Amino acid sequence: MAFVASSPRTVDEHRAVVAALLAPMPAENVPVGQARGRVLAADVVAGVALPSFDNSAMDGYAVRAADAASVPVELPVEADIPAGRTDVPPLRPGTAHRIMTGAPVPAGADSVVPVEQTDRGLDRVRISAAPAPGAHIRRAGEDVRAGDVVLLAGTVLGAPQIGVAAAVGAATVPVRRKPRVLVLSTGSELVAPGTPLRPGQIYESNGPMLAAAVEDAGGTAELLRFVPDDVEEFLGRLRERVGDGAVDLLLTSGGVSAGAYEVVKDAFTGRGVEFVKVAMQPGGPQGAGRVTELGDIGVVTLPGNPVSSQVSFEVFVRPALRAALGHPHPHRPVVTATLRERWSSPAGRRQFRRGVLDAVSGTVRELGGPASHLLGALARADCFVVVPEDVTHLPEGARVETWLLDG
């Protein structure tokens, strides 16, 4: 049975409740070229060595170092070895093979003379600098040996990681499946952007904003819009969309406060969702739980004011999604910055103030104010400044915890 807590829940307590709603995502194999930004679910083991054969690090001439120990020296050129040649003839003593970067070093050769140290001859080559044994040869396995683990489970796949996976022969890689999130914003006053507004109506922004936030966190978002403030219709629309395990998490905004016509609270009270006040600003009214009759789906209900909704997503939902994906660092990067003005903050509530960070000076200033409707200021902010619950005054020059929103 859902209930309203008699005292505010702490931010950390509610974060733990939300995190528990999402289990680690199952693994799936995706083509390596489509895996950018995904998180490995298992180690990637090299199927071949890197390099897989001895090859030339330079355009030049493959020789025996002993044959070019006294320079200048002329040697007959008996073969051309471009990159990709598979029928490389061995090198006979007293001869040279012209060779290109990345081409296999012929048997019998123990060094490569760069073309700049020769006269570039085709039939005979004049060498002007004596090579050391092993010079300009990339040895098989000197980077990676066959059977080595080249990428660990939990690695976020960027360009270099995709490159090494492909280089060791991985056509597909095992990654965590993206969490599937159904995003629902409620309110009969909401209309689609571009529609003429009637008195009392506003453009719906929370749905697109939260769907984008889900995608940015690594999930897949499906947006369900313009569900009216009617409990039965609200539940009916959800039943159509969340069955058969099609959704991992239901994320709603609005309808969770203490007033009348709070359709989310009315629909989910007594169905497994606990509605609480969290000791934070903005974003006090929150809800979370599991709804059995919707397929035991995890539900997170966010407040409807746009800044409250987005701040709540950053604090509670984003780290839960990234943890379910196996990210080694599910939270936003945090730095300590110097405050450029004096602030006051309400006792007993953790504040998340929007700010702009000067990375050169290490200072931060507030953008807009603490109010939960200042969406324009949020859109211009590049960080959140966190004021702890037990701090009511911050002087200019105070050192403050700062979340980087573009990290």
Short mmCIF file of C-alpha atoms in Angstrom, two decimals:
data_model
loop_
_atom_site.label_atom_id
_atom_site.label_comp_id
_atom_site.label_asym_id
_atom_site.label_seq_id
_atom_site.Cartn_x
_atom_site.Cartn_y
_atom_site.Cartn_z
CA MET A 1 0.00 0.00 0.00
CA ALA A 2 1.36 3.41 -0.93
CA PHE A 3 1.58 6.05 1.73
CA VAL A 4 2.74 9.61 2.17
CA ALA A 5 5.79 9.84 4.40
CA SER A 6 5.33 11.91 7.55
CA SER A 7 8.76 13.50 7.24
CA PRO A 8 10.79 14.43 4.16
CA ARG A 9 12.90 11.75 2.58
CA THR A 10 16.54 12.66 2.00
CA VAL A 11 17.93 13.01 -1.49
CA ASP A 12 20.21 10.02 -0.97
CA GLU A 13 17.37 7.85 0.32
CA HIS A 14 15.17 8.63 -2.67
CA ARG A 15 18.07 8.10 -5.06
CA ALA A 16 18.50 4.60 -3.65
CA VAL A 17 14.77 3.88 -4.06
CA VAL A 18 14.84 4.92 -7.72
CA ALA A 19 18.05 3.01 -8.42
CA ALA A 20 16.48 -0.19 -7.09
CA LEU A 21 13.75 -0.02 -9.75
CA LEU A 22 16.16 -0.84 -12.56
CA ALA A 23 18.10 -4.09 -12.67
CA PRO A 24 21.26 -4.37 -14.80
CA MET A 25 20.23 -4.48 -18.44
CA PRO A 26 20.69 -7.82 -20.26
CA ALA A 27 23.40 -8.20 -22.85
CA GLU A 28 22.89 -8.07 -26.58
CA ASN A 29 25.32 -8.33 -29.50
CA VAL A 30 25.50 -5.37 -31.86
CA PRO A 31 27.69 -4.77 -34.93
CA VAL A 32 30.92 -3.18 -33.82
CA GLY A 33 30.38 -0.21 -36.14
CA GLN A 34 27.09 0.57 -34.40
CA ALA A 35 28.35 0.33 -30.83
CA ARG A 36 29.50 3.90 -30.20
CA GLY A 37 28.51 5.06 -26.73
CA ARG A 38 27.37 1.61 -25.62
CA VAL A 39 28.69 -0.17 -22.51
CA LEU A 40 30.39 -3.55 -22.82
CA ALA A 41 28.61 -6.38 -21.03
CA ALA A 42 31.59 -8.76 -21.27
CA ASP A 43 35.30 -8.60 -21.97
CA VAL A 44 36.51 -8.45 -25.57
CA VAL A 45 39.30 -10.97 -26.20
CA ALA A 46 41.71 -10.61 -29.11
CA GLY A 47 41.18 -13.23 -31.80
CA VAL A 48 44.43 -12.21 -33.48
CA ALA A 49 47.63 -10.48 -32.44
CA LEU A 50 48.28 -6.81 -33.17
CA PRO A 51 50.22 -6.59 -35.37
CA SER A 52 49.29 -10.01 -36.69
CA PHE A 53 52.57 -10.27 -38.65
CA ASP A 54 55.91 -8.49 -38.75
CA ASN A 55 55.39 -5.42 -40.93
CA SER A 56 57.21 -2.33 -42.05
CA ALA A 57 56.83 0.92 -40.14
CA MET A 58 58.18 2.94 -43.09
CA ASP A 59 58.20 3.15 -46.85
CA GLY A 60 61.67 1.96 -47.79
CA TYR A 61 63.74 -1.18 -48.42
CA ALA A 62 63.81 -4.44 -46.49
CA VAL A 63 67.38 -5.64 -46.06
CA ARG A 64 69.73 -7.68 -43.91
CA ALA A 65 71.45 -5.18 -41.61
CA ALA A 66 74.78 -6.94 -42.20
CA ASP A 67 74.50 -6.28 -45.95
CA ALA A 68 74.25 -2.51 -45.33
CA ALA A 69 76.66 -2.17 -42.43
CA SER A 70 79.24 -0.30 -44.54
CA VAL A 71 77.75 2.63 -46.41
CA PRO A 72 77.31 3.82 -48.99
CA VAL A 73 76.33 0.49 -50.49
CA GLU A 74 74.35 -0.59 -53.54
CA LEU A 75 72.07 -3.65 -53.52
CA PRO A 76 69.93 -5.17 -56.27
CA VAL A 77 66.17 -4.78 -55.74
CA GLU A 78 64.54 -8.16 -56.34
CA ALA A 79 60.89 -7.58 -55.35
CA ASP A 80 58.22 -5.00 -54.58
CA ILE A 81 56.12 -5.57 -51.45
CA PRO A 82 53.06 -3.31 -51.25
CA ALA A 83 50.70 -3.45 -48.26
CA GLY A 84 48.29 -6.33 -48.68
CA ARG A 85 50.60 -8.62 -50.65
CA THR A 86 50.18 -12.20 -49.45
CA ASP A 87 52.80 -14.03 -51.54
CA VAL A 88 55.92 -12.33 -50.18
CA PRO A 89 59.15 -13.93 -51.45
CA PRO A 90 61.99 -14.40 -48.95
CA LEU A 91 64.94 -12.01 -49.06
CA ARG A 92 68.16 -13.49 -50.43
CA PRO A 93 71.47 -12.38 -48.87
CA GLY A 94 73.00 -9.37 -50.59
CA THR A 95 69.68 -8.09 -52.00
CA ALA A 96 66.87 -5.69 -51.04
CA HIS A 97 63.10 -5.65 -51.43
CA ARG A 98 61.27 -2.36 -51.89
CA ILE A 99 58.58 -2.28 -49.18
CA MET A 100 55.66 -0.06 -48.24
CA THR A 101 54.36 0.90 -44.80
CA GLY A 102 52.26 -1.92 -43.32
CA ALA A 103 53.52 -4.55 -45.77
CA PRO A 104 54.78 -7.92 -44.49
CA VAL A 105 58.52 -8.04 -43.81
CA PRO A 106 60.00 -10.86 -45.92
CA ALA A 107 61.66 -13.82 -44.30
CA GLY A 108 65.40 -13.20 -44.13
CA ALA A 109 65.11 -9.44 -43.62
CA ASP A 110 65.89 -7.96 -40.21
CA SER A 111 65.60 -4.21 -40.85
CA VAL A 112 64.01 -1.59 -43.07
CA VAL A 113 65.90 1.35 -44.52
CA PRO A 114 63.64 4.42 -44.88
CA VAL A 115 63.30 5.62 -48.44
CA GLU A 116 64.73 9.02 -47.41
CA GLN A 117 68.07 7.31 -46.70
CA THR A 118 68.31 5.91 -50.26
CA ASP A 119 68.37 7.07 -53.85
CA ARG A 120 64.89 5.47 -54.32
CA GLY A 121 66.23 3.08 -56.96
CA LEU A 122 63.96 0.53 -58.61
CA ASP A 123 66.44 -1.99 -60.05
CA ARG A 124 69.31 -1.18 -57.71
CA VAL A 125 69.19 0.95 -54.56
CA ARG A 126 71.99 3.05 -53.06
CA ILE A 127 71.80 3.11 -49.25
CA SER A 128 73.44 6.05 -47.46
CA ALA A 129 72.79 5.21 -43.76
CA ALA A 130 73.49 1.88 -42.06
CA PRO A 131 70.36 0.41 -40.43
CA ALA A 132 70.37 -1.16 -36.99
CA PRO A 133 69.01 -4.71 -36.70
CA GLY A 134 65.26 -4.53 -36.14
CA ALA A 135 65.00 -0.92 -37.34
CA HIS A 136 61.52 0.18 -38.50
CA ILE A 137 59.93 -3.24 -38.10
CA ARG A 138 56.68 -3.64 -36.16
CA ARG A 139 56.86 -7.06 -34.56
CA ALA A 140 53.87 -9.39 -34.48
CA GLY A 141 52.07 -9.17 -31.13
CA GLU A 142 54.07 -6.25 -29.76
CA ASP A 143 50.81 -4.32 -29.12
CA VAL A 144 48.32 -7.13 -28.40
CA ARG A 145 48.79 -10.88 -28.25
CA ALA A 146 46.12 -13.31 -29.41
CA GLY A 147 44.01 -14.19 -26.37
CA ASP A 148 44.65 -10.90 -24.57
CA VAL A 149 41.69 -9.05 -23.06
CA VAL A 150 41.68 -5.78 -24.99
CA LEU A 151 38.51 -4.25 -23.49
CA LEU A 152 37.01 -4.91 -20.07
CA ALA A 153 33.32 -5.28 -19.30
CA GLY A 154 31.98 -1.89 -18.27
CA THR A 155 34.02 -0.01 -20.87
CA VAL A 156 32.15 2.77 -22.65
CA LEU A 157 32.83 2.34 -26.34
CA GLY A 158 34.28 5.37 -28.06
CA ALA A 159 36.22 5.61 -31.30
CA PRO A 160 39.50 4.05 -30.07
CA GLN A 161 37.68 1.19 -28.34
CA ILE A 162 35.63 0.42 -31.45
CA GLY A 163 38.84 0.56 -33.45
CA VAL A 164 40.68 -2.00 -31.34
CA ALA A 165 37.63 -4.31 -31.20
CA ALA A 166 37.45 -4.30 -34.99
CA ALA A 167 41.22 -4.72 -35.30
CA VAL A 168 41.22 -7.94 -33.27
CA GLY A 169 38.42 -9.36 -35.40
CA ALA A 170 35.24 -8.63 -33.41
CA ALA A 171 32.41 -8.27 -35.92
CA THR A 172 29.96 -7.79 -33.03
CA VAL A 173 30.42 -6.77 -29.41
CA PRO A 174 28.35 -7.69 -26.33
CA VAL A 175 26.78 -4.56 -24.83
CA ARG A 176 24.11 -3.77 -22.28
CA ARG A 177 20.71 -3.31 -23.87
CA LYS A 178 19.43 0.24 -23.69
CA PRO A 179 16.78 0.77 -21.00
CA ARG A 180 13.38 1.36 -22.61
CA VAL A 181 11.64 4.28 -20.95
CA LEU A 182 8.06 5.40 -21.54
CA VAL A 183 7.89 9.15 -20.90
CA LEU A 184 4.49 10.57 -20.01
CA SER A 185 3.63 14.18 -19.20
CA THR A 186 0.19 14.89 -17.84
CA GLY A 187 -2.05 17.93 -17.77
CA SER A 188 -5.17 18.91 -19.67
CA GLU A 189 -3.65 22.36 -20.10
CA LEU A 190 -0.86 21.01 -22.35
CA VAL A 191 -0.90 21.41 -26.13
CA ALA A 192 1.62 20.65 -28.83
CA PRO A 193 4.12 23.37 -29.76
CA GLY A 194 2.94 25.17 -32.87
CA THR A 195 -0.74 24.93 -31.92
CA PRO A 196 -2.46 28.26 -31.20
CA LEU A 197 -2.79 28.70 -27.44
CA ARG A 198 -6.16 29.25 -25.85
CA PRO A 199 -6.52 30.96 -22.46
CA GLY A 200 -5.12 28.71 -19.73
CA GLN A 201 -3.12 26.49 -22.09
CA ILE A 202 0.65 26.06 -22.29
CA TYR A 203 2.98 24.31 -24.70
CA GLU A 204 4.06 20.86 -23.56
CA SER A 205 7.81 20.84 -22.94
CA ASN A 206 8.49 18.28 -20.24
CA GLY A 207 7.87 15.27 -22.47
CA PRO A 208 10.36 16.19 -25.20
CA MET A 209 12.84 17.44 -22.59
CA LEU A 210 12.74 14.23 -20.54
CA ALA A 211 12.78 12.01 -23.62
CA ALA A 212 15.93 13.80 -24.78
CA ALA A 213 17.43 13.39 -21.30
CA VAL A 214 16.72 9.65 -21.39
CA GLU A 215 18.43 9.32 -24.78
CA ASP A 216 21.38 11.39 -23.56
CA ALA A 217 21.75 9.04 -20.57
CA GLY A 218 21.93 6.05 -22.91
CA GLY A 219 18.32 4.86 -22.86
CA THR A 220 15.61 4.63 -25.48
CA ALA A 221 12.64 6.93 -24.96
CA GLU A 222 9.08 6.56 -26.17
CA LEU A 223 6.94 9.64 -25.65
CA LEU A 224 3.26 9.41 -24.67
CA ARG A 225 1.67 12.84 -24.77
CA PHE A 226 -1.55 14.62 -23.96
CA VAL A 227 -3.13 12.11 -21.61
CA PRO A 228 -6.00 13.97 -19.92
CA ASP A 229 -6.43 14.33 -16.16
CA ASP A 230 -8.73 11.32 -15.88
CA VAL A 231 -7.63 8.30 -13.85
CA GLU A 232 -9.33 5.60 -15.91
CA GLU A 233 -8.21 7.02 -19.24
CA PHE A 234 -4.73 7.53 -17.81
CA LEU A 235 -4.46 3.88 -16.73
CA GLY A 236 -6.05 2.63 -19.93
CA ARG A 237 -3.53 4.44 -22.10
CA LEU A 238 -0.69 3.00 -20.03
CA ARG A 239 -1.99 -0.58 -20.25
CA GLU A 240 -1.87 -0.28 -24.03
CA ARG A 241 1.81 0.65 -24.01
CA VAL A 242 3.62 -1.18 -21.22
CA GLY A 243 2.55 -4.83 -21.60
CA ASP A 244 4.73 -7.85 -22.40
CA GLY A 245 7.89 -6.32 -20.99
CA ALA A 246 8.02 -3.64 -23.68
CA VAL A 247 9.06 -0.98 -21.17
CA ASP A 248 11.69 -1.05 -18.42
CA LEU A 249 10.65 2.16 -16.69
CA LEU A 250 7.68 4.52 -16.73
CA LEU A 251 8.68 8.14 -16.20
CA THR A 252 5.94 10.71 -15.59
CA SER A 253 5.97 14.44 -14.94
CA GLY A 254 3.21 16.39 -13.23
CA GLY A 255 0.22 15.29 -11.24
CA VAL A 256 2.08 14.51 -8.00
CA SER A 257 1.46 17.56 -5.79
CA ALA A 258 -1.03 18.00 -2.96
CA GLY A 259 -3.78 19.74 -4.93
CA ALA A 260 -6.86 18.47 -6.74
CA TYR A 261 -6.70 16.89 -10.22
CA GLU A 262 -3.34 15.23 -9.52
CA VAL A 263 -3.98 12.34 -11.88
CA VAL A 264 -0.66 10.52 -11.41
CA LYS A 265 -1.02 10.46 -7.66
CA ASP A 266 -4.71 9.50 -7.89
CA ALA A 267 -3.99 6.68 -10.33
CA PHE A 268 -1.01 5.14 -8.54
CA THR A 269 -1.90 5.61 -4.87
CA GLY A 270 -2.57 2.15 -3.52
CA ARG A 271 -1.00 0.52 -6.57
CA GLY A 272 2.60 0.35 -5.37
CA VAL A 273 3.92 3.86 -5.88
CA GLU A 274 4.97 5.78 -2.79
CA PHE A 275 4.55 9.54 -2.96
CA VAL A 276 6.86 11.52 -0.73
CA LYS A 277 8.37 14.90 -0.10
CA VAL A 278 12.11 14.91 -0.70
CA ALA A 279 14.24 17.42 1.20
CA MET A 280 15.44 19.25 -1.90
CA GLN A 281 14.77 22.39 -3.91
CA PRO A 282 13.53 22.41 -6.59
CA GLY A 283 11.72 19.10 -6.90
CA GLY A 284 10.21 18.31 -3.50
CA PRO A 285 7.18 16.22 -4.57
CA GLN A 286 8.39 12.84 -5.83
CA GLY A 287 7.10 9.31 -6.28
CA ALA A 288 8.60 5.91 -7.02
CA GLY A 289 7.60 2.27 -6.87
CA ARG A 290 6.49 -0.77 -8.85
CA VAL A 291 3.01 -1.21 -10.32
CA THR A 292 2.12 -4.89 -10.52
CA GLU A 293 -0.98 -4.51 -12.65
CA LEU A 294 1.12 -2.83 -15.34
CA GLY A 295 3.47 -5.81 -15.52
CA ASP A 296 5.46 -5.04 -12.37
CA ILE A 297 6.96 -2.03 -14.08
CA GLY A 298 9.15 0.47 -12.26
CA VAL A 299 7.54 3.91 -12.05
CA VAL A 300 9.20 7.23 -11.26
CA THR A 301 6.93 10.27 -10.95
CA LEU A 302 8.52 13.70 -11.23
CA PRO A 303 7.01 17.10 -10.43
CA GLY A 304 5.49 19.09 -13.26
CA ASN A 305 7.35 22.39 -13.10
CA PRO A 306 9.90 22.06 -15.90
CA VAL A 307 13.00 22.94 -13.90
CA SER A 308 11.88 20.70 -11.03
CA SER A 309 11.30 17.91 -13.49
CA GLN A 310 14.69 18.19 -15.19
CA VAL A 311 16.62 18.65 -11.95
CA SER A 312 14.84 15.60 -10.51
CA PHE A 313 15.79 13.58 -13.58
CA GLU A 314 19.44 14.54 -13.18
CA VAL A 315 19.49 13.75 -9.47
CA PHE A 316 17.51 10.49 -9.47
CA VAL A 317 16.83 8.98 -12.90
CA ARG A 318 19.96 9.62 -14.93
CA PRO A 319 22.32 7.84 -12.52
CA ALA A 320 19.87 4.92 -12.24
CA LEU A 321 19.74 4.50 -16.02
CA ARG A 322 23.51 4.67 -16.35
CA ALA A 323 24.05 2.24 -13.48
CA ALA A 324 21.67 -0.21 -15.18
CA LEU A 325 23.80 0.14 -18.31
CA GLY A 326 26.92 -0.73 -16.34
CA HIS A 327 28.58 2.69 -16.61
CA PRO A 328 31.60 2.77 -14.29
CA HIS A 329 30.79 6.40 -13.44
CA PRO A 330 27.01 6.86 -13.48
CA HIS A 331 27.01 10.36 -11.99
CA ARG A 332 27.85 13.69 -13.58
CA PRO A 333 31.45 14.84 -13.25
CA VAL A 334 31.91 16.97 -10.13
CA VAL A 335 34.37 19.81 -9.55
CA THR A 336 34.82 22.28 -6.71
CA ALA A 337 34.36 25.91 -7.77
CA THR A 338 34.53 29.30 -6.09
CA LEU A 339 31.25 31.17 -5.67
CA ARG A 340 31.19 34.66 -7.19
CA GLU A 341 28.32 36.00 -5.05
CA ARG A 342 26.61 35.54 -1.70
CA TRP A 343 23.79 33.00 -1.46
CA SER A 344 21.18 32.03 1.08
CA SER A 345 19.49 28.62 1.14
CA PRO A 346 16.56 27.14 3.09
CA ALA A 347 17.52 25.00 6.06
CA GLY A 348 16.89 21.28 5.75
CA ARG A 349 16.75 21.14 1.96
CA ARG A 350 19.49 20.36 -0.53
CA GLN A 351 19.46 23.01 -3.20
CA PHE A 352 20.42 22.51 -6.83
CA ARG A 353 21.12 25.97 -8.25
CA ARG A 354 21.70 26.54 -11.95
CA GLY A 355 24.98 28.19 -12.82
CA VAL A 356 27.66 29.06 -15.33
CA LEU A 357 31.18 27.87 -14.64
CA ASP A 358 34.28 29.80 -15.69
CA ALA A 359 36.70 26.93 -16.16
CA VAL A 360 39.70 29.27 -16.46
CA SER A 361 39.21 31.05 -13.14
CA GLY A 362 37.43 28.16 -11.45
CA THR A 363 34.53 30.39 -10.43
CA VAL A 364 30.79 29.89 -10.75
CA ARG A 365 27.87 32.30 -10.78
CA GLU A 366 24.17 31.69 -10.54
CA LEU A 367 22.00 31.90 -13.63
CA GLY A 368 18.41 32.95 -13.09
CA GLY A 369 17.46 31.95 -9.58
CA PRO A 370 16.29 29.02 -7.48
CA ALA A 371 12.66 29.15 -8.72
CA SER A 372 11.35 26.01 -10.46
CA HIS A 373 9.78 27.71 -13.50
CA LEU A 374 12.90 29.40 -14.94
CA LEU A 375 13.40 27.07 -17.90
CA GLY A 376 15.18 29.69 -20.00
CA ALA A 377 17.87 30.03 -17.33
CA LEU A 378 18.20 26.24 -17.11
CA ALA A 379 18.76 26.06 -20.86
CA ARG A 380 21.67 28.50 -20.56
CA ALA A 381 23.25 26.83 -17.54
CA ASP A 382 26.21 24.47 -17.86
CA CYS A 383 26.31 23.27 -14.26
CA PHE A 384 24.38 22.65 -11.06
CA VAL A 385 25.73 24.04 -7.81
CA VAL A 386 24.79 21.87 -4.82
CA VAL A 387 24.08 23.53 -1.48
CA PRO A 388 23.91 20.99 1.39
CA GLU A 389 20.89 20.71 3.67
CA ASP A 390 22.72 22.13 6.68
CA VAL A 391 24.02 25.24 4.90
CA THR A 392 21.87 28.37 4.96
CA HIS A 393 24.41 31.03 3.98
CA LEU A 394 27.28 30.97 1.51
CA PRO A 395 29.63 33.97 1.34
CA GLU A 396 31.28 35.16 -1.83
CA GLY A 397 34.38 33.04 -2.32
CA ALA A 398 32.88 29.91 -0.78
CA ARG A 399 33.98 26.62 -2.29
CA VAL A 400 30.97 24.75 -3.69
CA GLU A 401 30.24 21.34 -5.22
CA THR A 402 29.52 21.80 -8.92
CA TRP A 403 28.05 19.23 -11.33
CA LEU A 404 29.16 19.58 -14.94
CA LEU A 405 26.13 19.13 -17.18
CA ASP A 406 28.03 18.61 -20.42
CA GLY A 407 30.18 15.77 -19.10
#
